[in-house]
Short mmCIF file of C-alpha atoms in Angstrom, two decimals:
data_model
loop_
_atom_site.label_atom_id
_atom_site.label_comp_id
_atom_site.label_asym_id
_atom_site.label_seq_id
_atom_site.Cartn_x
_atom_site.Cartn_y
_atom_site.Cartn_z
CA MET M 1 -26.87 -16.91 14.04
CA ASN M 2 -29.63 -14.52 13.04
CA ASN M 3 -29.04 -10.82 12.42
CA SER M 4 -29.83 -9.78 15.99
CA GLU M 5 -27.33 -12.31 17.33
CA LEU M 6 -24.71 -11.10 14.83
CA LYS M 7 -25.44 -7.51 15.86
CA ASP M 8 -24.81 -8.41 19.49
CA TYR M 9 -21.60 -10.26 18.61
CA ILE M 10 -20.26 -7.33 16.62
CA GLU M 11 -21.24 -4.49 18.95
CA ASN M 12 -20.16 -6.36 22.08
CA PHE M 13 -17.20 -8.17 20.54
CA ASP M 14 -14.75 -7.11 23.27
CA ASN M 15 -16.86 -8.91 25.87
CA LYS M 16 -17.23 -12.15 23.93
CA ASP M 17 -15.21 -15.34 24.30
CA ILE M 18 -13.49 -14.83 20.97
CA SER M 19 -10.16 -13.23 20.10
CA ILE M 20 -8.83 -11.42 17.06
CA ALA M 21 -5.30 -11.71 15.72
CA PHE M 22 -3.42 -9.93 12.97
CA LEU M 23 -1.02 -11.90 10.84
CA PHE M 24 1.64 -9.40 9.80
CA THR M 25 3.86 -10.58 6.92
CA ALA M 26 6.07 -9.55 4.03
CA CYS M 27 7.12 -11.35 0.87
CA ARG M 28 9.14 -14.58 0.91
CA ILE M 29 8.63 -15.28 4.63
CA ALA M 30 5.96 -18.01 4.60
CA SER M 31 3.22 -15.39 4.45
CA ILE M 32 0.56 -17.21 2.42
CA LEU M 33 1.73 -20.56 3.80
CA LEU M 34 0.94 -19.61 7.39
CA MET M 35 -2.36 -18.08 6.34
CA SER M 36 -3.28 -21.33 4.58
CA LEU M 37 -2.35 -23.44 7.62
CA LEU M 38 -4.59 -21.32 9.85
CA ASP M 39 -7.37 -21.51 7.26
CA SER M 40 -7.63 -25.27 7.82
CA HIS M 41 -8.67 -25.00 11.50
CA ASP M 42 -12.43 -24.98 12.18
CA GLU M 43 -12.05 -22.69 15.23
CA ILE M 44 -10.30 -19.99 13.17
CA LEU M 45 -12.10 -17.61 10.83
CA ILE M 46 -9.88 -16.08 8.15
CA ILE M 47 -10.79 -14.53 4.80
CA PRO M 48 -8.06 -15.55 2.34
CA THR M 49 -8.64 -12.64 -0.05
CA VAL M 50 -8.32 -9.51 2.11
CA PHE M 51 -4.69 -8.42 2.46
CA PHE M 52 -4.78 -4.68 3.09
CA TYR M 53 -7.94 -4.05 5.10
CA TYR M 54 -6.84 -0.81 6.76
CA TYR M 55 -5.64 0.66 3.48
CA ASP M 56 -8.89 -0.48 1.86
CA TRP M 57 -10.88 1.31 4.56
CA GLU M 58 -8.96 4.57 4.20
CA PHE M 59 -9.45 4.43 0.45
CA LEU M 60 -13.19 3.74 0.52
CA GLU M 61 -14.68 5.14 3.74
CA LYS M 62 -15.63 8.41 2.05
CA ASN M 63 -18.51 6.48 0.45
CA LEU M 64 -19.84 5.18 3.76
CA ASP M 65 -23.03 7.27 3.61
CA ASP M 66 -24.41 4.88 1.01
CA ILE M 67 -24.10 1.39 2.50
CA GLU M 68 -24.92 -0.50 -0.70
CA SER M 69 -22.38 1.48 -2.73
CA PHE M 70 -19.76 1.17 -0.02
CA VAL M 71 -20.16 -2.61 0.17
CA SER M 72 -20.08 -2.90 -3.63
CA ASP M 73 -16.90 -0.82 -3.82
CA PHE M 74 -15.24 -2.82 -1.08
CA ILE M 75 -16.01 -6.17 -2.66
CA ASN M 76 -15.07 -5.07 -6.18
CA LYS M 77 -12.38 -2.41 -5.77
CA SER M 78 -10.43 -3.32 -2.63
CA SER M 79 -7.85 -6.06 -2.04
CA PHE M 80 -10.90 -8.31 -1.59
CA SER M 81 -11.23 -8.33 -5.38
CA TRP M 82 -7.75 -9.79 -5.90
CA GLY M 83 -7.42 -13.42 -6.90
CA TRP M 84 -4.22 -14.37 -5.09
CA CYS M 85 -3.87 -18.08 -4.42
CA THR M 86 -7.41 -18.93 -5.47
CA ASP M 87 -6.58 -21.24 -8.40
CA ASN M 88 -4.88 -24.64 -8.77
CA LEU M 89 -6.46 -25.88 -5.57
CA GLY M 90 -7.74 -29.29 -4.46
CA GLU M 91 -6.35 -32.81 -4.63
CA ASN M 92 -5.65 -32.55 -8.37
CA ARG M 93 -4.93 -28.83 -8.44
CA ASP M 94 -7.87 -28.32 -10.79
CA GLN M 95 -10.24 -26.38 -8.52
CA SER M 96 -10.71 -22.69 -7.76
CA PHE M 97 -12.01 -20.78 -4.77
CA ILE M 98 -14.85 -18.55 -5.95
CA ILE M 99 -16.83 -16.32 -3.60
CA ASP M 100 -20.45 -15.57 -4.45
CA ARG M 101 -19.97 -11.82 -4.36
CA LYS M 102 -23.66 -10.94 -4.76
CA LYS M 103 -24.62 -13.21 -1.89
CA LEU M 104 -21.82 -11.78 0.22
CA ALA M 105 -22.86 -8.20 -0.57
CA ASP M 106 -26.51 -8.88 0.26
CA THR M 107 -25.62 -10.60 3.54
CA LEU M 108 -23.15 -7.89 4.53
CA VAL M 109 -25.60 -5.07 3.80
CA LYS M 110 -28.26 -6.72 5.99
CA ILE M 111 -25.82 -7.07 8.87
CA LEU M 112 -24.58 -3.49 8.52
CA LYS M 113 -28.09 -2.04 8.45
CA SER M 114 -28.83 -3.75 11.75
CA LEU M 115 -25.90 -2.03 13.50
CA ASP M 116 -26.20 1.15 15.52
CA LYS M 117 -22.83 2.38 14.20
CA ILE M 118 -20.63 1.49 11.24
CA ASP M 119 -16.93 2.18 11.56
CA ARG M 120 -13.79 0.36 10.50
CA LYS M 121 -13.96 -1.97 13.53
CA THR M 122 -17.60 -3.00 13.15
CA PHE M 123 -17.23 -3.27 9.37
CA LEU M 124 -14.24 -5.61 9.71
CA LEU M 125 -16.22 -7.87 12.04
CA ALA M 126 -19.35 -7.70 9.89
CA LEU M 127 -17.31 -8.62 6.81
CA HIS M 128 -15.91 -11.72 8.51
CA TYR M 129 -19.28 -12.83 9.82
CA ALA M 130 -20.94 -12.29 6.44
CA TYR M 131 -18.20 -14.35 4.81
CA ALA M 132 -18.69 -17.11 7.39
CA VAL M 133 -22.46 -17.14 6.78
CA ILE M 134 -22.27 -17.53 3.00
CA GLN M 135 -19.51 -20.16 3.27
CA GLY M 136 -21.63 -22.21 5.70
CA LYS M 137 -19.17 -21.99 8.57
CA ASP M 138 -20.38 -22.80 12.08
CA LEU M 139 -19.94 -19.50 13.93
CA SER M 140 -20.53 -21.16 17.29
CA LYS M 141 -17.20 -22.97 16.86
CA ILE M 142 -15.14 -19.89 16.03
CA LYS M 143 -12.69 -18.93 18.78
CA CYS M 144 -10.40 -16.61 16.84
CA ILE M 145 -10.66 -14.25 13.86
CA VAL M 146 -7.39 -13.79 11.96
CA GLN M 147 -6.86 -10.84 9.63
CA HIS M 148 -3.84 -11.15 7.33
CA HIS M 149 -2.06 -7.89 6.52
CA HIS M 150 0.64 -8.28 3.88
CA PHE M 151 3.42 -5.90 2.92
CA PHE M 152 5.02 -5.65 -0.50
CA ILE M 153 8.71 -5.16 -1.02
CA GLY M 154 9.35 -1.98 -2.92
CA LEU M 155 8.96 1.75 -2.65
CA MET M 156 5.66 1.76 -4.54
CA GLY M 157 4.32 -0.76 -2.04
CA PHE M 158 5.47 1.53 0.76
CA LYS M 159 3.79 4.59 -0.72
CA LEU M 160 0.52 2.86 -1.45
CA LEU M 161 0.18 0.69 1.61
CA TYR M 162 2.41 1.48 4.57
CA ASN M 163 1.58 5.16 4.94
CA GLN M 164 -2.13 4.41 4.97
CA ILE M 165 -2.03 2.19 8.04
CA THR M 166 0.70 3.89 10.05
CA PHE M 167 1.30 7.07 11.92
CA LYS M 168 4.52 8.85 12.79
CA PHE M 169 6.16 7.60 15.95
CA SER M 170 9.62 8.67 17.15
CA GLY M 171 10.62 10.29 13.88
CA ASN M 172 9.81 8.12 10.90
CA THR M 173 9.09 4.93 12.82
CA PRO M 174 5.84 3.41 11.56
CA VAL M 175 3.47 1.79 13.99
CA PHE M 176 0.77 -0.70 13.23
CA ALA M 177 -1.60 1.53 15.13
CA GLN M 178 -5.11 1.18 13.83
CA PRO M 179 -5.73 -2.51 14.66
CA PHE M 180 -4.68 -1.93 18.25
CA SER M 181 -6.78 1.19 18.42
CA ASP M 182 -9.80 -0.85 17.29
CA PHE M 183 -8.91 -3.99 19.26
CA PRO M 184 -6.72 -3.18 22.29
CA GLN M 185 -6.43 -6.89 23.18
CA ALA M 186 -5.60 -8.00 19.66
CA LYS M 187 -2.84 -10.53 19.16
CA LEU M 188 -0.14 -10.13 16.55
CA ILE M 189 1.81 -12.78 14.67
CA CYS M 190 4.87 -11.68 12.74
CA THR M 191 6.69 -14.10 10.45
CA VAL M 192 10.46 -13.73 10.09
CA ARG M 193 13.21 -15.55 8.20
CA HIS M 194 17.00 -15.38 8.05
CA PRO M 195 17.48 -11.93 6.45
CA PHE M 196 20.08 -13.22 3.98
CA ASP M 197 17.81 -16.07 2.92
CA SER M 198 14.77 -13.87 2.52
CA PHE M 199 16.84 -11.34 0.56
CA TYR M 200 18.14 -13.99 -1.83
CA SER M 201 14.68 -15.54 -2.22
CA SER M 202 13.21 -12.10 -2.90
CA TYR M 203 15.90 -11.33 -5.44
CA LYS M 204 15.22 -14.58 -7.31
CA ALA M 205 11.46 -14.03 -7.18
CA SER M 206 11.63 -10.43 -8.40
CA LYS M 207 14.03 -11.23 -11.29
CA PRO M 208 15.07 -7.60 -11.81
CA LYS M 209 15.85 -7.09 -15.52
CA ASP M 210 18.71 -4.68 -14.85
CA GLY M 211 20.16 -6.77 -12.03
CA PHE M 212 19.25 -4.04 -9.52
CA PHE M 213 17.45 -4.87 -6.32
CA ASP M 214 16.68 -2.18 -3.74
CA LEU M 215 18.39 -3.67 -0.69
CA ASN M 216 17.63 -0.70 1.56
CA THR M 217 13.93 -1.00 0.78
CA PHE M 218 14.11 -4.76 1.33
CA LYS M 219 15.78 -4.27 4.70
CA TYR M 220 13.12 -1.81 5.79
CA CYS M 221 10.10 -3.67 4.46
CA ILE M 222 10.96 -7.09 5.80
CA HIS M 223 12.81 -6.58 9.04
CA GLU M 224 13.23 -3.04 10.34
CA LEU M 225 9.50 -2.51 9.92
CA PHE M 226 8.90 -5.39 12.33
CA PHE M 227 11.46 -4.17 14.85
CA ASP M 228 9.93 -0.70 14.73
CA LEU M 229 6.54 -2.28 15.28
CA PHE M 230 7.50 -4.25 18.37
CA THR M 231 9.54 -1.42 19.84
CA SER M 232 6.59 0.91 19.50
CA LEU M 233 4.17 -1.65 20.94
CA GLU M 234 6.37 -2.01 24.00
CA GLN M 235 6.60 1.75 24.38
CA ARG M 236 2.84 2.02 24.11
CA GLY M 237 2.38 -0.58 26.84
CA ILE M 238 1.15 -3.45 24.64
CA SER M 239 1.86 -6.64 26.53
CA GLY M 240 4.49 -8.99 25.13
CA LYS M 241 2.12 -11.90 25.63
CA ASN M 242 0.02 -10.51 22.77
CA PHE M 243 2.62 -10.72 20.01
CA ILE M 244 5.09 -13.30 18.77
CA TYR M 245 7.70 -13.87 16.11
CA LEU M 246 7.20 -17.04 14.11
CA LYS M 247 10.32 -18.19 12.28
CA PHE M 248 10.15 -19.54 8.74
CA GLU M 249 12.76 -22.15 9.63
CA SER M 250 10.92 -23.41 12.72
CA LEU M 251 7.68 -23.59 10.77
CA HIS M 252 9.24 -25.95 8.23
CA LYS M 253 11.62 -27.92 10.46
CA ASN M 254 9.55 -28.21 13.65
CA SER M 255 6.07 -27.86 12.22
CA GLU M 256 4.01 -29.69 14.83
CA LEU M 257 5.63 -27.95 17.81
CA THR M 258 5.50 -24.53 16.13
CA MET M 259 1.84 -24.81 15.18
CA SER M 260 0.96 -26.27 18.58
CA GLU M 261 2.50 -23.22 20.28
CA LEU M 262 0.70 -20.93 17.85
CA ALA M 263 -2.62 -22.63 18.56
CA GLU M 264 -2.10 -22.05 22.29
CA PHE M 265 -1.23 -18.41 21.60
CA LEU M 266 -4.44 -17.94 19.59
CA GLY M 267 -6.59 -19.73 22.15
CA VAL M 268 -7.68 -22.62 19.91
CA LYS M 269 -7.26 -26.36 20.32
CA TYR M 270 -4.33 -27.90 18.50
CA SER M 271 -5.34 -30.07 15.55
CA ASP M 272 -3.30 -31.90 12.92
CA SER M 273 -5.30 -29.87 10.41
CA LEU M 274 -2.89 -27.03 11.20
CA LEU M 275 -0.23 -28.92 9.25
CA LYS M 276 -2.33 -28.89 6.08
CA SER M 277 -2.49 -25.91 3.71
CA THR M 278 -5.95 -24.95 2.51
CA ILE M 279 -7.77 -22.00 0.98
CA ASN M 280 -11.36 -22.18 2.22
CA GLY M 281 -10.94 -25.92 2.76
CA LEU M 282 -9.36 -26.66 -0.64
CA LEU M 283 -5.78 -27.93 -0.62
CA TRP M 284 -3.26 -25.24 -1.52
CA TRP M 285 0.07 -26.22 -3.11
CA GLY M 286 2.19 -23.14 -2.63
CA ASN M 287 2.92 -20.23 -4.95
CA ASN M 288 6.12 -21.57 -6.50
CA PRO M 289 5.39 -23.62 -9.64
CA GLY M 290 8.85 -25.15 -9.37
CA LYS M 291 8.23 -26.49 -5.85
CA VAL M 292 4.72 -27.87 -5.52
CA VAL M 293 4.23 -28.55 -1.81
CA ASN M 294 1.20 -28.79 0.47
CA GLY M 295 1.98 -27.72 4.01
CA THR M 296 5.47 -27.45 5.42
CA ASN M 297 8.64 -29.10 4.16
CA PRO M 298 12.12 -29.02 5.81
CA ALA M 299 13.68 -29.12 2.33
CA LEU M 300 12.48 -25.54 1.77
CA VAL M 301 14.99 -24.30 4.38
CA THR M 302 17.94 -24.16 2.01
CA GLU M 303 20.38 -21.43 3.12
CA ASP M 304 21.10 -20.91 -0.58
CA TRP M 305 22.63 -17.54 0.18
CA LYS M 306 25.74 -19.25 1.58
CA THR M 307 26.57 -20.91 -1.74
CA GLN M 308 24.78 -18.79 -4.34
CA MET M 309 25.60 -15.22 -3.29
CA ASP M 310 29.02 -13.91 -4.27
CA LEU M 311 31.34 -12.26 -1.77
CA GLN M 312 30.47 -8.75 -2.86
CA ALA M 313 26.77 -9.37 -2.31
CA LYS M 314 27.48 -10.94 1.08
CA TYR M 315 29.53 -7.92 2.19
CA ILE M 316 26.85 -5.51 1.08
CA CYS M 317 24.20 -7.56 2.88
CA SER M 318 26.35 -7.89 5.97
CA GLU M 319 26.62 -4.11 6.26
CA LEU M 320 22.82 -3.78 6.32
CA LEU M 321 21.53 -7.08 7.69
CA ASN M 322 24.05 -8.52 10.16
CA ASP M 323 22.69 -6.62 13.18
CA ILE M 324 19.15 -7.68 12.39
CA SER M 325 20.27 -11.28 11.84
CA VAL M 326 21.86 -11.40 15.28
CA GLU M 327 18.85 -9.79 16.98
CA LEU M 328 16.59 -12.43 15.45
CA GLY M 329 18.93 -15.22 16.57
CA TYR M 330 20.33 -15.98 13.12
CA GLU M 331 23.88 -16.49 11.93
CA PRO M 332 25.44 -13.32 10.49
CA PHE M 333 28.01 -13.27 7.68
CA VAL M 334 31.34 -13.48 9.49
CA VAL M 335 34.17 -11.40 8.07
CA THR M 336 37.49 -13.29 8.12
CA GLU M 337 40.94 -12.48 6.78
CA GLY M 338 40.61 -15.29 4.24
CA ASN M 339 37.42 -14.08 2.64
CA ILE M 340 38.46 -10.44 3.02
CA PHE M 341 41.56 -10.95 0.92
CA SER M 342 39.61 -13.03 -1.57
CA PHE M 343 37.11 -10.19 -1.84
CA ILE M 344 39.89 -7.59 -2.15
CA SER M 345 41.54 -9.64 -4.89
CA ASP M 346 38.24 -9.67 -6.79
CA GLU M 347 37.86 -5.91 -6.36
CA LEU M 348 41.42 -5.27 -7.50
CA GLU M 349 40.97 -7.53 -10.49
CA GLY M 350 37.92 -5.47 -11.40
CA TYR M 351 39.93 -2.29 -10.96
CA ILE M 352 42.69 -3.53 -13.28
CA PHE M 353 40.14 -4.58 -15.89
CA SER M 354 38.36 -1.23 -15.82
CA HIS M 355 41.58 0.82 -15.85
CA TYR M 356 43.72 -1.14 -18.26
CA GLN M 357 44.30 2.00 -20.36
CA GLU M 358 46.35 3.44 -17.49
CA LEU M 359 48.94 0.68 -17.74
CA ASP M 360 50.95 3.01 -20.02
CA ASP M 361 51.50 5.10 -16.89
CA PRO M 362 52.72 2.43 -14.40
CA VAL M 363 53.59 4.89 -11.62
CA ASN M 364 50.13 6.50 -11.55
CA PHE M 365 48.42 3.13 -11.91
CA SER M 366 50.53 1.60 -9.11
CA ASP M 367 49.69 4.47 -6.75
CA ASN M 368 45.97 4.12 -7.45
CA TYR M 369 46.12 0.35 -7.14
CA LEU M 370 47.90 0.46 -3.78
CA SER M 371 45.56 3.19 -2.54
CA LEU M 372 42.51 1.07 -3.37
CA ARG M 373 44.10 -2.01 -1.81
CA ASN M 374 44.93 -0.19 1.43
CA THR M 375 41.49 1.43 1.54
CA LEU M 376 39.78 -1.94 1.24
CA ILE M 377 42.00 -3.59 3.83
CA ASN M 378 41.58 -0.78 6.34
CA TYR M 379 37.82 -0.72 5.84
CA TYR M 380 37.19 -4.42 6.22
CA LEU M 381 39.92 -5.31 8.73
#
């Protein structure tokens, strides 16, 4: 396409036979995997190095008066400048994905200068089309643009990223508002995983030095955020046909069916290429050096939490995550008399160990011991 054709496509995007979808993910829920599977399809246009577009825009739009400076800042200072998942690619894992940033900047500036108006919607489209041009992609084949928005786990991630793309809705409920303001017919894909599994995977990946992991933040970032999102979409009249949950477990265990249904949802033809992980056409082997895998693998659905998490951790998780697990159709941690008394025995053993000095006063110690025992039994049973 020449610049005039690109101008028409951007300014009249809503009337074109092309859709836009937002892939909405958090850590340890097949986020980059699903992005890489979509990358392999020649009817889907996705930039694998832009993870926080709406935050990037809020951060940089003040420089919009100078198009060249704005483009330079976006390419070099936004999430676009990050190098996630761009190394160890290809058949032998010895290739890298490198974008010609000068060529991209020049192409993007030309497109932007041809537009009657530059705002966050037209810039997002111009960015994708400029990327497609310099990568030699056939724009006539593209049926769907996918923008991946990723959320970190952690309070710092919340402060830096979430607040920038959300507005207050029903108290403190965040809403993924801006994409649907820009693209009312946008589609949304949200990846989910068994909350206990994603918690345990996140804990292992974060390797907290002091053993502390912010479970409340985890719960919010990975699951409640998504429930808040869909609740708010429904209340704002966004049709259910425009958003779906995609389960981590289904993606790995029933890959062909899951990706076939996703292709239909996005309005593209199903292709076996959707079972292959690529970053700009180069094979991608996952982001876990200990488990080098291209594409999906049923062995990655482990349910390690059942055997690796101790009872105390399971009880704490059950208090926060059981309701969400059930709503998503997953198995909660079931409290039984057997594991309750095992847990209580562990707690009492810990109490004895930490209060052994009081054994010189058996009456006082016995009263405290029985009080703790009864408190635990009444609470859990």
